[in-house]
Tab-separated table of C-alpha atoms and ligand atoms in Angstrom:
chain	number	residue	atom	x	y	z
A	1	MET	CA	70.758	72.302	129.973
A	2	LYS	CA	70.367	74.335	133.106
A	3	LYS	CA	72.766	72.059	134.789
A	4	ILE	CA	74.986	72.345	131.665
A	5	ILE	CA	74.714	75.779	131.458
A	6	LEU	CA	75.661	76.368	135.393
A	7	LEU	CA	78.545	74.454	134.746
A	8	CYS	CA	79.733	76.520	132.284
A	9	PHE	CA	79.193	79.742	134.159
A	10	SER	CA	80.690	78.476	136.618
A	11	PHE	CA	83.655	77.088	134.852
A	12	LEU	CA	83.987	80.586	133.480
A	13	ILE	CA	84.108	82.372	136.623
A	14	LEU	CA	86.916	79.924	137.978
A	15	GLN	CA	88.822	80.688	134.732
A	16	ALA	CA	88.409	84.670	134.906
A	17	LYS	CA	91.900	85.962	134.933
A	18	PRO	CA	92.418	89.804	136.286
A	19	LEU	CA	92.527	92.016	133.254
A	20	ILE	CA	94.884	94.725	132.866
A	21	SER	CA	95.582	97.456	130.046
A	22	VAL	CA	98.487	98.829	128.182
A	23	SER	CA	98.578	101.408	125.607
A	24	ILE	CA	100.925	99.634	123.111
A	25	ALA	CA	101.452	96.209	122.285
A	26	PRO	CA	105.478	96.512	123.159
A	27	GLN	CA	104.088	96.534	126.564
A	28	ALA	CA	101.835	93.607	126.150
A	29	PHE	CA	104.628	91.957	125.407
A	30	PHE	CA	107.115	93.031	128.395
A	31	VAL	CA	103.483	92.718	130.827
A	32	LYS	CA	102.767	88.774	129.464
A	33	LYS	CA	107.186	88.356	130.211
A	34	ILE	CA	106.431	88.821	133.821
A	35	ALA	CA	102.813	87.728	134.506
A	36	ALA	CA	102.859	84.975	131.771
A	37	ASP	CA	99.745	83.349	131.949
A	38	THR	CA	97.843	84.753	134.956
A	39	LEU	CA	95.890	87.748	133.553
A	40	ASN	CA	94.361	88.672	130.315
A	41	ILE	CA	95.991	91.927	128.885
A	42	ASN	CA	94.222	94.521	127.222
A	43	VAL	CA	96.034	96.666	124.475
A	44	ILE	CA	94.492	100.208	124.006
A	45	LEU	CA	96.095	101.150	120.423
A	46	PRO	CA	95.071	98.931	117.718
A	47	PRO	CA	97.239	97.205	115.491
A	48	ASN	CA	98.990	99.514	112.138
A	49	SER	CA	97.647	102.977	114.401
A	50	ASN	CA	99.213	105.918	114.699
A	51	GLU	CA	100.097	106.187	118.068
A	52	HIS	CA	100.523	109.871	118.309
A	53	ASN	CA	97.426	110.388	116.067
A	54	PHE	CA	94.623	108.266	118.617
A	55	GLU	CA	91.123	108.810	119.968
A	56	PHE	CA	89.884	106.673	122.696
A	57	LYS	CA	86.220	105.168	121.528
A	58	PRO	CA	83.420	103.988	124.362
A	59	SER	CA	84.210	99.699	124.039
A	60	VAL	CA	87.921	100.741	124.825
A	61	MET	CA	86.516	102.751	127.834
A	62	GLN	CA	84.541	100.053	129.036
A	63	LYS	CA	87.547	97.567	129.177
A	64	LEU	CA	89.632	99.972	130.868
A	65	GLU	CA	87.069	100.316	133.554
A	66	LYS	CA	87.198	96.747	134.057
A	67	SER	CA	90.725	96.788	134.515
A	68	ASP	CA	92.625	96.432	137.425
A	69	ILE	CA	96.036	98.082	136.089
A	70	TYR	CA	96.443	100.397	133.313
A	71	PHE	CA	100.387	100.923	132.272
A	72	THR	CA	101.038	104.626	130.678
A	73	ILE	CA	103.274	105.104	128.387
A	74	GLY	CA	103.794	108.776	128.332
A	75	LEU	CA	101.236	109.190	125.246
A	76	GLU	CA	99.494	111.902	123.981
A	77	PHE	CA	96.363	109.835	123.948
A	78	GLU	CA	96.886	108.622	127.922
A	79	LYS	CA	97.133	112.444	128.916
A	80	VAL	CA	93.686	113.307	127.150
A	81	PHE	CA	91.399	111.310	129.475
A	82	LEU	CA	94.005	110.356	132.319
A	83	ASP	CA	92.197	112.537	135.199
A	84	LYS	CA	88.585	111.804	133.687
A	85	PHE	CA	89.729	107.882	134.232
A	86	LYS	CA	90.721	108.955	138.015
A	87	GLN	CA	87.859	110.614	138.671
A	88	ASN	CA	85.369	107.913	137.268
A	89	PHE	CA	87.128	104.803	137.862
A	90	PRO	CA	88.661	104.792	141.319
A	91	LYS	CA	89.871	101.183	141.247
A	92	LEU	CA	91.714	101.696	138.381
A	93	GLN	CA	95.448	101.864	139.424
A	94	ILE	CA	97.142	104.135	137.094
A	95	ILE	CA	100.863	103.286	136.504
A	96	ASN	CA	103.748	105.054	134.342
A	97	ILE	CA	105.830	102.381	133.498
A	98	GLN	CA	108.472	105.297	132.359
A	99	LYS	CA	109.038	106.118	135.701
A	100	ASN	CA	112.844	106.712	136.695
A	101	ILE	CA	113.828	107.209	132.781
A	102	THR	CA	115.251	110.178	131.733
A	103	LEU	CA	113.286	111.422	129.148
A	104	ILE	CA	114.488	112.977	125.937
A	105	GLN	CA	113.352	116.630	125.300
A	106	THR	CA	111.830	117.689	122.233
A	107	HIS	CA	111.182	121.562	120.917
A	108	ASP	CA	108.604	121.139	118.448
A	109	ALA	CA	108.044	124.993	117.265
A	110	HIS	CA	104.684	125.326	116.152
A	111	GLU	CA	103.753	128.252	114.081
A	112	HIS	CA	100.311	129.993	114.963
A	113	SER	CA	100.041	132.372	111.991
A	114	HIS	CA	96.791	134.041	113.410
A	115	GLU	CA	98.560	134.844	116.015
A	116	HIS	CA	101.360	136.138	114.077
A	117	GLU	CA	103.879	134.145	116.972
A	118	HIS	CA	105.573	131.304	117.569
A	119	HIS	CA	104.794	129.012	120.474
A	120	GLU	CA	107.964	126.491	121.929
A	121	HIS	CA	106.290	123.609	123.154
A	122	GLU	CA	108.221	121.062	124.939
A	123	HIS	CA	107.172	118.124	124.764
A	124	PHE	CA	109.250	114.689	125.960
A	125	ASP	CA	110.165	111.490	122.952
A	126	PRO	CA	107.962	108.720	124.390
A	127	HIS	CA	109.813	106.262	122.599
A	128	THR	CA	111.477	104.396	125.638
A	129	TRP	CA	110.114	101.054	124.452
A	130	LEU	CA	112.534	100.935	121.639
A	131	ASP	CA	115.825	100.497	124.143
A	132	PRO	CA	115.972	97.221	125.737
A	133	ILE	CA	118.712	98.781	128.485
A	134	LEU	CA	115.401	100.818	129.139
A	135	VAL	CA	113.161	98.070	128.846
A	136	GLN	CA	114.827	96.944	131.796
A	137	THR	CA	113.557	99.909	133.868
A	138	MET	CA	110.302	99.161	132.585
A	139	ALA	CA	110.324	95.518	133.446
A	140	LEU	CA	111.051	96.644	136.659
A	141	ASN	CA	108.259	99.076	137.321
A	142	ILE	CA	105.440	96.561	136.023
A	143	TYR	CA	107.236	93.948	138.050
A	144	ASN	CA	106.650	96.519	141.439
A	145	ALA	CA	102.966	97.579	140.206
A	146	LEU	CA	102.222	93.672	139.936
A	147	ILE	CA	103.435	91.986	142.842
A	148	GLN	CA	101.314	94.812	144.999
A	149	LYS	CA	98.053	93.842	143.545
A	150	TYR	CA	98.900	90.086	142.989
A	151	PRO	CA	101.037	89.373	145.855
A	152	GLN	CA	99.995	85.576	145.551
A	153	ASN	CA	101.969	85.542	142.133
A	154	LYS	CA	105.150	87.189	143.587
A	155	ASN	CA	107.345	84.093	143.172
A	156	LEU	CA	106.193	83.534	139.859
A	157	TYR	CA	106.684	87.058	138.499
A	158	LYS	CA	110.487	87.547	140.170
A	159	GLN	CA	111.273	84.373	138.648
A	160	ASN	CA	109.797	85.964	135.466
A	161	LEU	CA	111.087	88.958	135.574
A	162	ASP	CA	115.180	87.692	136.883
A	163	GLN	CA	114.516	85.935	133.623
A	164	PHE	CA	113.245	88.926	131.411
A	165	LEU	CA	116.456	91.034	132.757
A	166	THR	CA	118.907	88.562	131.722
A	167	GLU	CA	117.319	87.950	128.407
A	168	LEU	CA	117.134	91.869	127.848
A	169	ASP	CA	120.629	92.139	128.335
A	170	SER	CA	121.757	89.654	125.911
A	171	LEU	CA	119.271	91.045	122.840
A	172	ASN	CA	121.199	94.179	123.983
A	173	LEU	CA	124.207	92.644	123.484
A	174	GLN	CA	123.138	90.917	119.642
A	175	ILE	CA	122.177	94.299	118.962
A	176	ALA	CA	125.297	96.370	119.421
A	177	SER	CA	127.474	93.453	118.120
A	178	LYS	CA	125.322	93.974	115.025
A	179	LEU	CA	126.228	98.090	114.822
A	180	GLU	CA	128.807	99.044	116.808
A	181	LYS	CA	131.268	98.445	113.722
A	182	LEU	CA	129.110	100.270	111.043
A	183	LYS	CA	131.017	103.529	109.490
A	184	ASN	CA	128.030	104.941	108.404
A	185	LYS	CA	125.877	105.869	111.577
A	186	GLU	CA	122.933	108.390	110.218
A	187	PHE	CA	119.520	106.731	108.755
A	188	ILE	CA	116.536	107.248	107.551
A	189	VAL	CA	113.111	106.568	109.077
A	190	TYR	CA	109.876	108.110	108.200
A	191	HIS	CA	108.288	108.769	112.092
A	192	PRO	CA	111.110	109.705	114.283
A	193	SER	CA	110.772	106.976	117.099
A	194	TRP	CA	113.837	105.401	117.289
A	195	THR	CA	115.241	108.276	119.353
A	196	TYR	CA	116.882	106.310	122.476
A	197	PHE	CA	117.657	103.258	120.174
A	198	ALA	CA	120.121	105.325	118.345
A	199	LYS	CA	121.385	107.357	121.155
A	200	ARG	CA	121.781	103.778	122.545
A	201	TYR	CA	124.024	102.107	119.521
A	202	ASN	CA	125.694	105.374	118.639
A	203	LEU	CA	123.276	105.692	115.625
A	204	ILE	CA	121.958	109.669	114.109
A	205	GLN	CA	118.435	109.328	113.024
A	206	ILE	CA	116.978	111.577	110.490
A	207	PRO	CA	113.360	112.064	110.371
A	208	VAL	CA	111.535	112.013	106.963
A	209	GLU	CA	108.101	113.626	108.520
A	210	ILE	CA	108.499	116.896	110.382
A	211	LEU	CA	106.508	118.046	113.418
A	212	GLY	CA	104.134	114.928	112.703
A	213	LYS	CA	103.343	115.382	109.074
A	214	GLU	CA	104.366	114.876	105.657
A	215	PRO	CA	107.617	116.920	104.785
A	216	LYS	CA	107.010	120.013	101.845
A	217	SER	CA	109.091	120.274	98.979
A	218	LYS	CA	111.696	122.446	100.465
A	219	ASP	CA	111.979	120.000	103.069
A	220	LEU	CA	112.215	117.279	100.630
A	221	GLN	CA	115.210	118.716	98.689
A	222	LYS	CA	117.104	119.194	101.982
A	223	LEU	CA	116.648	115.462	102.392
A	224	ILE	CA	117.433	113.914	98.791
A	225	ALA	CA	120.762	116.135	99.013
A	226	LEU	CA	121.663	114.441	101.820
A	227	ILE	CA	120.704	110.854	101.344
A	228	LYS	CA	122.875	111.354	97.804
A	229	ASN	CA	125.474	113.111	99.868
A	230	LYS	CA	125.653	110.413	102.423
A	231	ASN	CA	125.193	107.323	99.637
A	232	ILE	CA	122.483	106.365	101.947
A	233	LYS	CA	120.696	103.406	100.430
A	234	ILE	CA	117.602	102.531	102.515
A	235	ILE	CA	114.643	104.098	104.157
A	236	PHE	CA	113.018	102.928	107.046
A	237	VAL	CA	108.988	103.110	106.667
A	238	GLN	CA	106.430	102.238	109.408
A	239	ASN	CA	102.567	100.951	109.190
A	240	GLY	CA	100.296	103.416	110.073
A	241	PHE	CA	101.981	106.535	108.966
A	242	PRO	CA	101.900	107.791	105.261
A	243	GLU	CA	104.527	106.343	102.403
A	244	ASN	CA	104.526	109.056	99.960
A	245	ALA	CA	107.503	110.771	100.753
A	246	ALA	CA	109.500	108.260	101.488
A	247	LYS	CA	108.261	106.665	97.937
A	248	THR	CA	109.645	109.884	96.403
A	249	LEU	CA	112.902	109.622	98.186
A	250	ALA	CA	113.883	106.107	97.114
A	251	LYS	CA	112.695	106.821	93.941
A	252	GLU	CA	114.512	109.891	93.720
A	253	CYS	CA	117.749	108.849	95.585
A	254	ASN	CA	117.790	105.018	93.827
A	255	ALA	CA	117.375	104.046	97.603
A	256	LYS	CA	114.975	101.086	98.772
A	257	ILE	CA	112.208	100.839	101.091
A	258	TYR	CA	112.183	99.369	104.327
A	259	LYS	CA	109.772	98.414	106.724
A	260	ILE	CA	109.575	98.108	110.479
A	261	ASP	CA	107.110	98.055	113.072
A	262	HIS	CA	107.892	99.840	116.253
A	263	LEU	CA	104.341	98.871	117.980
A	264	SER	CA	104.906	94.886	116.763
A	265	TYR	CA	104.214	92.484	120.002
A	266	GLU	CA	106.821	90.500	118.396
A	267	TRP	CA	109.144	92.819	120.210
A	268	GLU	CA	112.243	91.085	120.660
A	269	ASN	CA	112.275	89.916	116.764
A	270	GLU	CA	110.952	93.320	115.360
A	271	LEU	CA	114.620	94.850	117.376
A	272	LEU	CA	116.752	92.028	115.953
A	273	LYS	CA	115.193	92.292	112.600
A	274	THR	CA	116.069	96.289	112.694
A	275	ALA	CA	119.325	96.228	113.652
A	276	GLU	CA	120.045	93.589	111.069
A	277	ALA	CA	118.396	95.981	108.652
A	278	LEU	CA	120.549	98.210	109.486
A	279	SER	CA	123.542	96.620	109.719
A	280	GLN	CA	123.334	95.303	105.766
A	281	ASN	CA	122.311	98.797	104.624
A	282	LEU	CA	124.575	101.284	106.320
B	301	ZN	ZN1	105.469	107.862	117.550
């Protein structure tokens, strides 16, 4: 019995792959494309969660502590803890995969009624992972971090990177060919995560959500008028976000609800599916 346990134990040690962490599932898809089976990948944001409204739990911290690298992607929940991670987990390398990407600025005016004044906060839209061309830059950032940490795998990683970059080129062309002939350019989506996608393919994203919250009645009325005026037939909603406003809009405007998932691990399929839905319904 002891021998068997010992054997199993040494097998586990031999099999143990390095662990790396990412914030969201699409990043895990990108890392897996380059690293193949050489690494274990820990995804921090659970499925069907809102990426802007998430807090780290102790179990998440434990896995981060065991990771060699944490690939961040500019989300609010990362920023809260990054300094603490740097202090407490000196071995953990933190790599921003948005390096060399020009982020789009968003201006959110927050009203602080108790102070009777307006504050302008500058934010950067983090949703770069929905544009295949920006993903090429992120893939390169991932590759550079991985070959530094695991130089023994450089040949494999280089081969996989080149393959992935080619796939991204072809995905971009496929999506562009679905969308370039559309006359209507505007689409309605609950959470505005498609900013970079819209920019890449010359579409106009109209969000239902306002400053991260369900819209108020007067905002809904404006949207209803716009949807009717433009004869928009589809309203995109995302897992993990409220659906009441979108349902009201759909009912009032005789439009249909279409579920998309901007945080899916099936990243490539999801982008193609969304592009197809847009091309059929705009
Ligand atoms: Zn988002």
